[in-house]
Coordinates of N, CA, C and O in Angstrom, one line a residue:
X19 N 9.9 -14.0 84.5 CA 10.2 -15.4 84.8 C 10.1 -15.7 86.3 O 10.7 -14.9 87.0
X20 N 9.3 -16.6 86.9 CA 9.2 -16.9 88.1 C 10.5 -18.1 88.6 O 11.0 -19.2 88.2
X21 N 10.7 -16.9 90.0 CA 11.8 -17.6 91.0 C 11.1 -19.3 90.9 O 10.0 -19.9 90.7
X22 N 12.8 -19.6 91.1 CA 12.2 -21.3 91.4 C 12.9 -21.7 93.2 O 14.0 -21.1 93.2
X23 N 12.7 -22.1 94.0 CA 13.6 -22.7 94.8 C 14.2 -23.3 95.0 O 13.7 -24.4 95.0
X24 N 15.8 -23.3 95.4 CA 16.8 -23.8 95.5 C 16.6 -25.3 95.7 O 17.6 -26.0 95.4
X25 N 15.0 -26.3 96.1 CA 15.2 -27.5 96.2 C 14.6 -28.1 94.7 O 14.8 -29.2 94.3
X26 N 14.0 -27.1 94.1 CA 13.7 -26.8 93.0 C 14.8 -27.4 91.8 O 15.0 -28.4 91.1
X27 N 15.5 -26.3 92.1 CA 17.1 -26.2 91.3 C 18.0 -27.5 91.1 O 18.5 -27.9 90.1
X28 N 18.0 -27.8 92.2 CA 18.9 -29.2 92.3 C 18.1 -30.3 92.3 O 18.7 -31.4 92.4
X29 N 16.8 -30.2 92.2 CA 16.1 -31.4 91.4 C 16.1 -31.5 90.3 O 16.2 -32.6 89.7
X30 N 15.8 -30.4 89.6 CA 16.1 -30.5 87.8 C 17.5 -30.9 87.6 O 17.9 -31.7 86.7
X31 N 18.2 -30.2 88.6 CA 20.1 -30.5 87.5 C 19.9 -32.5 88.2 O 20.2 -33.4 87.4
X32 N 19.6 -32.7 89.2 CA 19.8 -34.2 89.6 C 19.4 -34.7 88.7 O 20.1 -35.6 88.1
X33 N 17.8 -34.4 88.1 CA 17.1 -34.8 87.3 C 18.1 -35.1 85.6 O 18.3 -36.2 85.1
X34 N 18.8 -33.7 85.0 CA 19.6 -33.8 84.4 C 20.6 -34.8 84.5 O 21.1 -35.3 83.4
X35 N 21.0 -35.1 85.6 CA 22.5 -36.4 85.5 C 21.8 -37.5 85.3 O 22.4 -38.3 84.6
X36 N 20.5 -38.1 85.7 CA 19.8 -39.1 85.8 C 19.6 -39.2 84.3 O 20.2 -40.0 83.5
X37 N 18.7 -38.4 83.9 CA 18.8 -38.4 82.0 C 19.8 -38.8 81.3 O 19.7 -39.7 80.6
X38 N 21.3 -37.8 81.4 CA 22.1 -38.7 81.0 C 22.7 -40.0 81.1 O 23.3 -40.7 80.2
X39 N 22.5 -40.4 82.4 CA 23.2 -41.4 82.9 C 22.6 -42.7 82.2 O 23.1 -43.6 81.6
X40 N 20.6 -42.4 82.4 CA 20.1 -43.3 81.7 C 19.9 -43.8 80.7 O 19.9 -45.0 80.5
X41 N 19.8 -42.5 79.4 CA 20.3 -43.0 78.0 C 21.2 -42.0 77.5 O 20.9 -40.9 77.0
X42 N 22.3 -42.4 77.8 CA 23.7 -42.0 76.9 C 24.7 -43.2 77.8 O 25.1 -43.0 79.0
X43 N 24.8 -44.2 77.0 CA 26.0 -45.1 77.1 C 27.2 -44.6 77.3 O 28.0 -45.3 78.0
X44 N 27.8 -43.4 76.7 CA 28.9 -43.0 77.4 C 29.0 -42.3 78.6 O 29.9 -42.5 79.4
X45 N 28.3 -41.7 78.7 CA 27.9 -41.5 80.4 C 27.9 -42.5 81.4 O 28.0 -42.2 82.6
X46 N 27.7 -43.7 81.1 CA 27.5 -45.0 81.8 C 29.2 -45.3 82.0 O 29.8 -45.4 83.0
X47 N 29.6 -45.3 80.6 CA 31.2 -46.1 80.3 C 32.0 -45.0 81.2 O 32.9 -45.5 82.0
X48 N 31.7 -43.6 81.2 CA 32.9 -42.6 82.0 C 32.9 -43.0 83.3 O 33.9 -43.2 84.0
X49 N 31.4 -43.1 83.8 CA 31.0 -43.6 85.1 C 32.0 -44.8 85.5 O 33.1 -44.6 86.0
X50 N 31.5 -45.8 85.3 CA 32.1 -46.8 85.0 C 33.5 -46.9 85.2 O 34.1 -47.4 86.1
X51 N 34.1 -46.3 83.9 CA 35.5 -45.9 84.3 C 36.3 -45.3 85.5 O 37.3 -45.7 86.0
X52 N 35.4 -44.0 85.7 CA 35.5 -43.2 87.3 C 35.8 -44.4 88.0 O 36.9 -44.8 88.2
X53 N 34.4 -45.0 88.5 CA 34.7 -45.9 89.4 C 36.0 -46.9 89.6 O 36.7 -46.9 90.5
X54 N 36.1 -47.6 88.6 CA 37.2 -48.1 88.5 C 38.8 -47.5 89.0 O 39.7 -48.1 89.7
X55 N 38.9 -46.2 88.3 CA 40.1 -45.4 88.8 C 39.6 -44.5 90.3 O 40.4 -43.9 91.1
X56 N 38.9 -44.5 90.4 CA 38.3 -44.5 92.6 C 39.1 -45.1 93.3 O 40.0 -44.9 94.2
X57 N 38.5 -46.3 92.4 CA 38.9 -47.7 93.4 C 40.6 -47.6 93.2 O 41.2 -47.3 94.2
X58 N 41.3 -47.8 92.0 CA 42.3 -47.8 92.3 C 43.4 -46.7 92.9 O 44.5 -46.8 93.5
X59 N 42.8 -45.7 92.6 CA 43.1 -44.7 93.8 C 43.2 -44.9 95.3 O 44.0 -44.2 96.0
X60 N 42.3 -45.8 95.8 CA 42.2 -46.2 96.9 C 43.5 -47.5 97.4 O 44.2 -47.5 98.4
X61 N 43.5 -48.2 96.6 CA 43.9 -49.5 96.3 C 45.2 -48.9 96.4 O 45.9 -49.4 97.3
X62 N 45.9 -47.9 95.4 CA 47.7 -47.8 95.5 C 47.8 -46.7 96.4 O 48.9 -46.4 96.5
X63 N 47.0 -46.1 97.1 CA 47.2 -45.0 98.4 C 47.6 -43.5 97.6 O 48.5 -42.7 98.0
X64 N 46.9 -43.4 96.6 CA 47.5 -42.2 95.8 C 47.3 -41.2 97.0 O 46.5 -41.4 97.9
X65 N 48.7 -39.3 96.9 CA 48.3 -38.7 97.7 C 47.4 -37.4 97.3 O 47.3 -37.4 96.0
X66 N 46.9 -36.6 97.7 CA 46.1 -35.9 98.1 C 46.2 -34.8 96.4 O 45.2 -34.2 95.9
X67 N 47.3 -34.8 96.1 CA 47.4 -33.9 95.1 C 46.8 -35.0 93.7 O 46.0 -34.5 92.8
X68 N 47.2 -36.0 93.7 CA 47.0 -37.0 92.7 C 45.4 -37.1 92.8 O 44.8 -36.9 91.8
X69 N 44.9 -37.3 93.6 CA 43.0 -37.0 93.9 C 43.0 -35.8 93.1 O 42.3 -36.0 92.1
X70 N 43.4 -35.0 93.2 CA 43.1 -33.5 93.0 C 43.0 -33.4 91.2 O 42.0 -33.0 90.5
X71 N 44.3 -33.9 90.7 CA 44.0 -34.4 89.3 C 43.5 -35.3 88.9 O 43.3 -35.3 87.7
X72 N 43.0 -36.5 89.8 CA 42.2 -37.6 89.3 C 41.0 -37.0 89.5 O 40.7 -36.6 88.4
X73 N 40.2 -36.8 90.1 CA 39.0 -35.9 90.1 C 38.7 -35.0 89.6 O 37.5 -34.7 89.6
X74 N 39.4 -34.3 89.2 CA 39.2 -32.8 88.3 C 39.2 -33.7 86.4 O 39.0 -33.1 85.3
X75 N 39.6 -34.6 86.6 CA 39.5 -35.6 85.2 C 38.4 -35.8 84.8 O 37.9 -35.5 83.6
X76 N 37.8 -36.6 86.3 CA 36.5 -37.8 86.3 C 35.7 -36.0 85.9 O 35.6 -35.7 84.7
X77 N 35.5 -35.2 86.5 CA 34.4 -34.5 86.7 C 34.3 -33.4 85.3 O 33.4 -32.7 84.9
X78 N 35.6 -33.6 84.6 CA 35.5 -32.9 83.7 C 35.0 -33.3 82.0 O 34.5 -32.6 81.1
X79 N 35.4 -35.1 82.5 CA 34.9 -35.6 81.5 C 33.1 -36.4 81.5 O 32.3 -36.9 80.7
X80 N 33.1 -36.3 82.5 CA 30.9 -36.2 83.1 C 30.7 -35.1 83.1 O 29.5 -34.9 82.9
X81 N 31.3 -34.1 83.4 CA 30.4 -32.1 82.9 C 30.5 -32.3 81.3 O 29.4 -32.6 80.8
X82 N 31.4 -32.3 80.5 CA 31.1 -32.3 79.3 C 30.8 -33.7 78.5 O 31.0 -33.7 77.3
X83 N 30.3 -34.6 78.9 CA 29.3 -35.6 78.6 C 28.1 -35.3 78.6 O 27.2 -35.9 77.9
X84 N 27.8 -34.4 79.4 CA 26.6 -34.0 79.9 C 26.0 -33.2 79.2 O 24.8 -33.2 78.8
X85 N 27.2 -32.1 78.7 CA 27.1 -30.9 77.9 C 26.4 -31.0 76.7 O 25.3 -30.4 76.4
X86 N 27.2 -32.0 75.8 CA 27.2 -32.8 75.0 C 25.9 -33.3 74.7 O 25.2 -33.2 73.7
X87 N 25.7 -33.8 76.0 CA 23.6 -34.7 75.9 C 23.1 -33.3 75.5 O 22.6 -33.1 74.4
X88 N 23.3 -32.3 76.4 CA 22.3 -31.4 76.5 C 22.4 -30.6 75.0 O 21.4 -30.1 74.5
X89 N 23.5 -30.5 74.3 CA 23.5 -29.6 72.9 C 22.8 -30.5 71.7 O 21.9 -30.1 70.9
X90 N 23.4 -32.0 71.6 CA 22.6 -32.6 71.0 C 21.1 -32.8 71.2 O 20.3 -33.0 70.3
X91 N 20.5 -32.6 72.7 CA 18.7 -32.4 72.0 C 18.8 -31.6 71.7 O 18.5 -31.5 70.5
X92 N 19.2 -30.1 72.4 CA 18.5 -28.7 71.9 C 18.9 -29.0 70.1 O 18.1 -28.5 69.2
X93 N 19.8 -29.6 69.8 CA 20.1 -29.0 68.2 C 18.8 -30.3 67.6 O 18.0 -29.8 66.7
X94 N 18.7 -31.3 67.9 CA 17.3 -32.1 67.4 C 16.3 -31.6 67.5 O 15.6 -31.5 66.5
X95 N 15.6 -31.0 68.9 CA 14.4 -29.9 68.8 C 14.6 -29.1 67.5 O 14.0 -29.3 66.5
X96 N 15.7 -28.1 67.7 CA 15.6 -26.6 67.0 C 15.6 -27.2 65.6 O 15.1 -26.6 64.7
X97 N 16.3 -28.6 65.4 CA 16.8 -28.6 62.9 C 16.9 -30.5 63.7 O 17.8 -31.1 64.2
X98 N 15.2 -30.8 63.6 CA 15.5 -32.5 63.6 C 16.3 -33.1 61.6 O 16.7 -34.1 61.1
X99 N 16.1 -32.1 61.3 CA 16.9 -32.5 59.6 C 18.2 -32.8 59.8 O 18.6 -32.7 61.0
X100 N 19.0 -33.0 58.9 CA 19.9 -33.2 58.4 C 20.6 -31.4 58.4 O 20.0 -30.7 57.6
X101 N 21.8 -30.6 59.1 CA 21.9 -29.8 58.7 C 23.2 -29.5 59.0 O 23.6 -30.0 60.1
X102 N 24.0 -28.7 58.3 CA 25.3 -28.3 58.3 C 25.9 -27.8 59.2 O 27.1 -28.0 59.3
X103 N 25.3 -27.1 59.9 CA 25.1 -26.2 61.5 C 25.4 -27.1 62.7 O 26.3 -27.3 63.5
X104 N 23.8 -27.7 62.5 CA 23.4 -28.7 63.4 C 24.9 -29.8 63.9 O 25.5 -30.0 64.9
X105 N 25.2 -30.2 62.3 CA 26.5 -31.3 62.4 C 27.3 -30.6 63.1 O 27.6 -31.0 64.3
X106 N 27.8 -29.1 62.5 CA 29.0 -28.6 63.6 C 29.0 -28.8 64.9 O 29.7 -29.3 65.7
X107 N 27.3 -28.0 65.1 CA 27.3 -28.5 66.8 C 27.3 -29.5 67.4 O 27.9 -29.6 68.5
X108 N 26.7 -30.4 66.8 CA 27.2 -32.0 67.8 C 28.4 -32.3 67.7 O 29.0 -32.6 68.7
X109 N 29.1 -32.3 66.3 CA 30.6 -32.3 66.2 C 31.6 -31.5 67.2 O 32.7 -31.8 67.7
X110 N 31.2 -30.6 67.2 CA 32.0 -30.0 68.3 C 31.7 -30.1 69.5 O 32.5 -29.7 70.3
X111 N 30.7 -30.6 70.0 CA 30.2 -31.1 71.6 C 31.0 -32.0 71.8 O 32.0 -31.8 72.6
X112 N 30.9 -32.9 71.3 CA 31.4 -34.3 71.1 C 33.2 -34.4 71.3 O 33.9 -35.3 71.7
X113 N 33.6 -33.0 70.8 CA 35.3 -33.4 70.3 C 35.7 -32.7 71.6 O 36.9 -32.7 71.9
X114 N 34.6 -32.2 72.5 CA 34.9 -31.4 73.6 C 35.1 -32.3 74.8 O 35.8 -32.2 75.8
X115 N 34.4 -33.2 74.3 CA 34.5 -34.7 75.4 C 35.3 -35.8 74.8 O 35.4 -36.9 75.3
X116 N 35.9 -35.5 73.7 CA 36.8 -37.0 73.7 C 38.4 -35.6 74.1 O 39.3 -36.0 74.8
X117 N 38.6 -34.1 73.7 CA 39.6 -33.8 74.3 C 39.4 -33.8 75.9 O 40.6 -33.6 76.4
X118 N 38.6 -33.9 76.8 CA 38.1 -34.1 77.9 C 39.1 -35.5 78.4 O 40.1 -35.7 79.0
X119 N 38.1 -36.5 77.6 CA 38.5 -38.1 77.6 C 40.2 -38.4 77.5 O 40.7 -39.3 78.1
X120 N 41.1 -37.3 76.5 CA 42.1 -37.4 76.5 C 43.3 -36.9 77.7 O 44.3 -37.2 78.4
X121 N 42.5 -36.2 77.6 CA 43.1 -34.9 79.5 C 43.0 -36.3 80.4 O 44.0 -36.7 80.9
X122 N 42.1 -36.8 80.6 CA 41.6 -37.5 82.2 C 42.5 -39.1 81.6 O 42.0 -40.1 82.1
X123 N 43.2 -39.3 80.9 CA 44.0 -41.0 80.2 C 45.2 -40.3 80.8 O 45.6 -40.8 81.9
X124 N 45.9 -39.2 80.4 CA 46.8 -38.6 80.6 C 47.1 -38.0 81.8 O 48.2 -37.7 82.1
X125 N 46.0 -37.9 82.7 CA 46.4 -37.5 84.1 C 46.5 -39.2 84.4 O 47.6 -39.5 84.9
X126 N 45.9 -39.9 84.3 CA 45.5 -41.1 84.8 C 46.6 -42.1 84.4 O 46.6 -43.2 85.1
X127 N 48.0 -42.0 83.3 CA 48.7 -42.2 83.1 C 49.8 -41.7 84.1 O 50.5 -42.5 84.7
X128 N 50.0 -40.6 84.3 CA 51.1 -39.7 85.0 C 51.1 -40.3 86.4 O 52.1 -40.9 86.9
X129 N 49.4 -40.1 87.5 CA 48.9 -40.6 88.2 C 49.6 -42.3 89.0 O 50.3 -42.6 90.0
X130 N 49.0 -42.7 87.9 CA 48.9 -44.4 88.5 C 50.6 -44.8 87.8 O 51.1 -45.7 88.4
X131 N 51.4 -44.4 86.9 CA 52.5 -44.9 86.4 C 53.2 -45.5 87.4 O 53.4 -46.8 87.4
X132 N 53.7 -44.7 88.3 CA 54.6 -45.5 89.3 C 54.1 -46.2 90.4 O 54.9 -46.8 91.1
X133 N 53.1 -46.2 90.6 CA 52.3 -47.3 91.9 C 51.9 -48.6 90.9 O 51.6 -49.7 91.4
X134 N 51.9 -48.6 89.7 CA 51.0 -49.7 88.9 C 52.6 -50.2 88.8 O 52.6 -51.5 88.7
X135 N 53.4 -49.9 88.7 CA 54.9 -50.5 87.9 C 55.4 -50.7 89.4 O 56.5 -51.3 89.3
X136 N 55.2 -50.6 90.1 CA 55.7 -51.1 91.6 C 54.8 -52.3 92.3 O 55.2 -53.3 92.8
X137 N 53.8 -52.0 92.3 CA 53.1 -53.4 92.2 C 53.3 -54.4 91.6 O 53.4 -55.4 92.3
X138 N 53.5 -54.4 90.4 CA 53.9 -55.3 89.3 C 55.1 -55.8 89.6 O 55.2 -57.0 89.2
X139 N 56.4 -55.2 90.4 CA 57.5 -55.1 90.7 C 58.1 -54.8 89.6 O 59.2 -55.3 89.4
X140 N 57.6 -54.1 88.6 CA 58.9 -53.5 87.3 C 59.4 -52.3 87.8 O 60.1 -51.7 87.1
X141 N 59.0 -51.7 89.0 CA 59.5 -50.4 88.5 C 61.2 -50.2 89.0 O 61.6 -49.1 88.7
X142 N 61.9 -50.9 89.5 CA 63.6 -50.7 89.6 C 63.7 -51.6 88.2 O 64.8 -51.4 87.7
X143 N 63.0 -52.6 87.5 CA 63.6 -53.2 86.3 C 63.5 -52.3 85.0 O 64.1 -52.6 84.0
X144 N 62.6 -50.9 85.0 CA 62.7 -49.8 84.3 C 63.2 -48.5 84.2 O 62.9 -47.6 83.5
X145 N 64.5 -49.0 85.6 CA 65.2 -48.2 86.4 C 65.0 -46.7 86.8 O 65.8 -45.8 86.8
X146 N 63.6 -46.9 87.0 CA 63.4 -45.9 88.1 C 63.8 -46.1 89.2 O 64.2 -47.1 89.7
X147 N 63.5 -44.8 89.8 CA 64.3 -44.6 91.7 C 63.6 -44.1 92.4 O 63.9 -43.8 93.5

């Protein structure tokens, strides 16, 4: 197999995010979402540790979106049929990214809970301290 070079390398994987980004709508929606919890990250002054789980969220649930793109073609190239296999693997790609999807709600809960309830001014009316 012939070396490729490193500017090589990171053209194909760029090339890779661009594919997904372009057709798979949920790749758009996580994006999308990311952004949105960026911004409010920005917006309530979260600190440094809270980035740390808010980003390890965003990135975990766009790595296995991605994953996901990439097992559903290989499994359409290898059995474009209908096949029992085939189903598990997309089925299981898939469940890899909604437990993903569930991790990054759940940091993103924990996260923003008390900056969003203090804004609002509920948070001493739900007697926190």
């Amino acid at each position: 197999m012939k070396r490729r070079s490193w500017g090589l390398v990171f053209r194909n994987a760029a090339e890779g995010i661009v594919y997904g980004f372009r057709t798979q709508r949920n790749v758009r929606v996580h994006t999308g979402v990311a952004l949105i919890m960026c911004a409010a990250g920005f917006f309530f002054g979260i600190s440094r540790t809270d980035w740390m789980f808010v980003l390890t969220a965003i990135f975990l649930v766009l790595v296995t979106e991605l994953m996901n793109t990439a097992v559903e073609a290989a499994v359409d190239l290898a059995h474009p049929d209908i096949h029992p296999l085939a189903k598990a693997a997309k089925d299981t790609a898939a469940g890899a990214v909604l437990l993903a999807a569930v991790f990054a709600v759940i940091i993103g809960c924990v996260v923003f809970y008390k900056p969003v309830l203090s804004w609002l001014g509920l948070y001493s009316f739900f007697g926190c301290s």
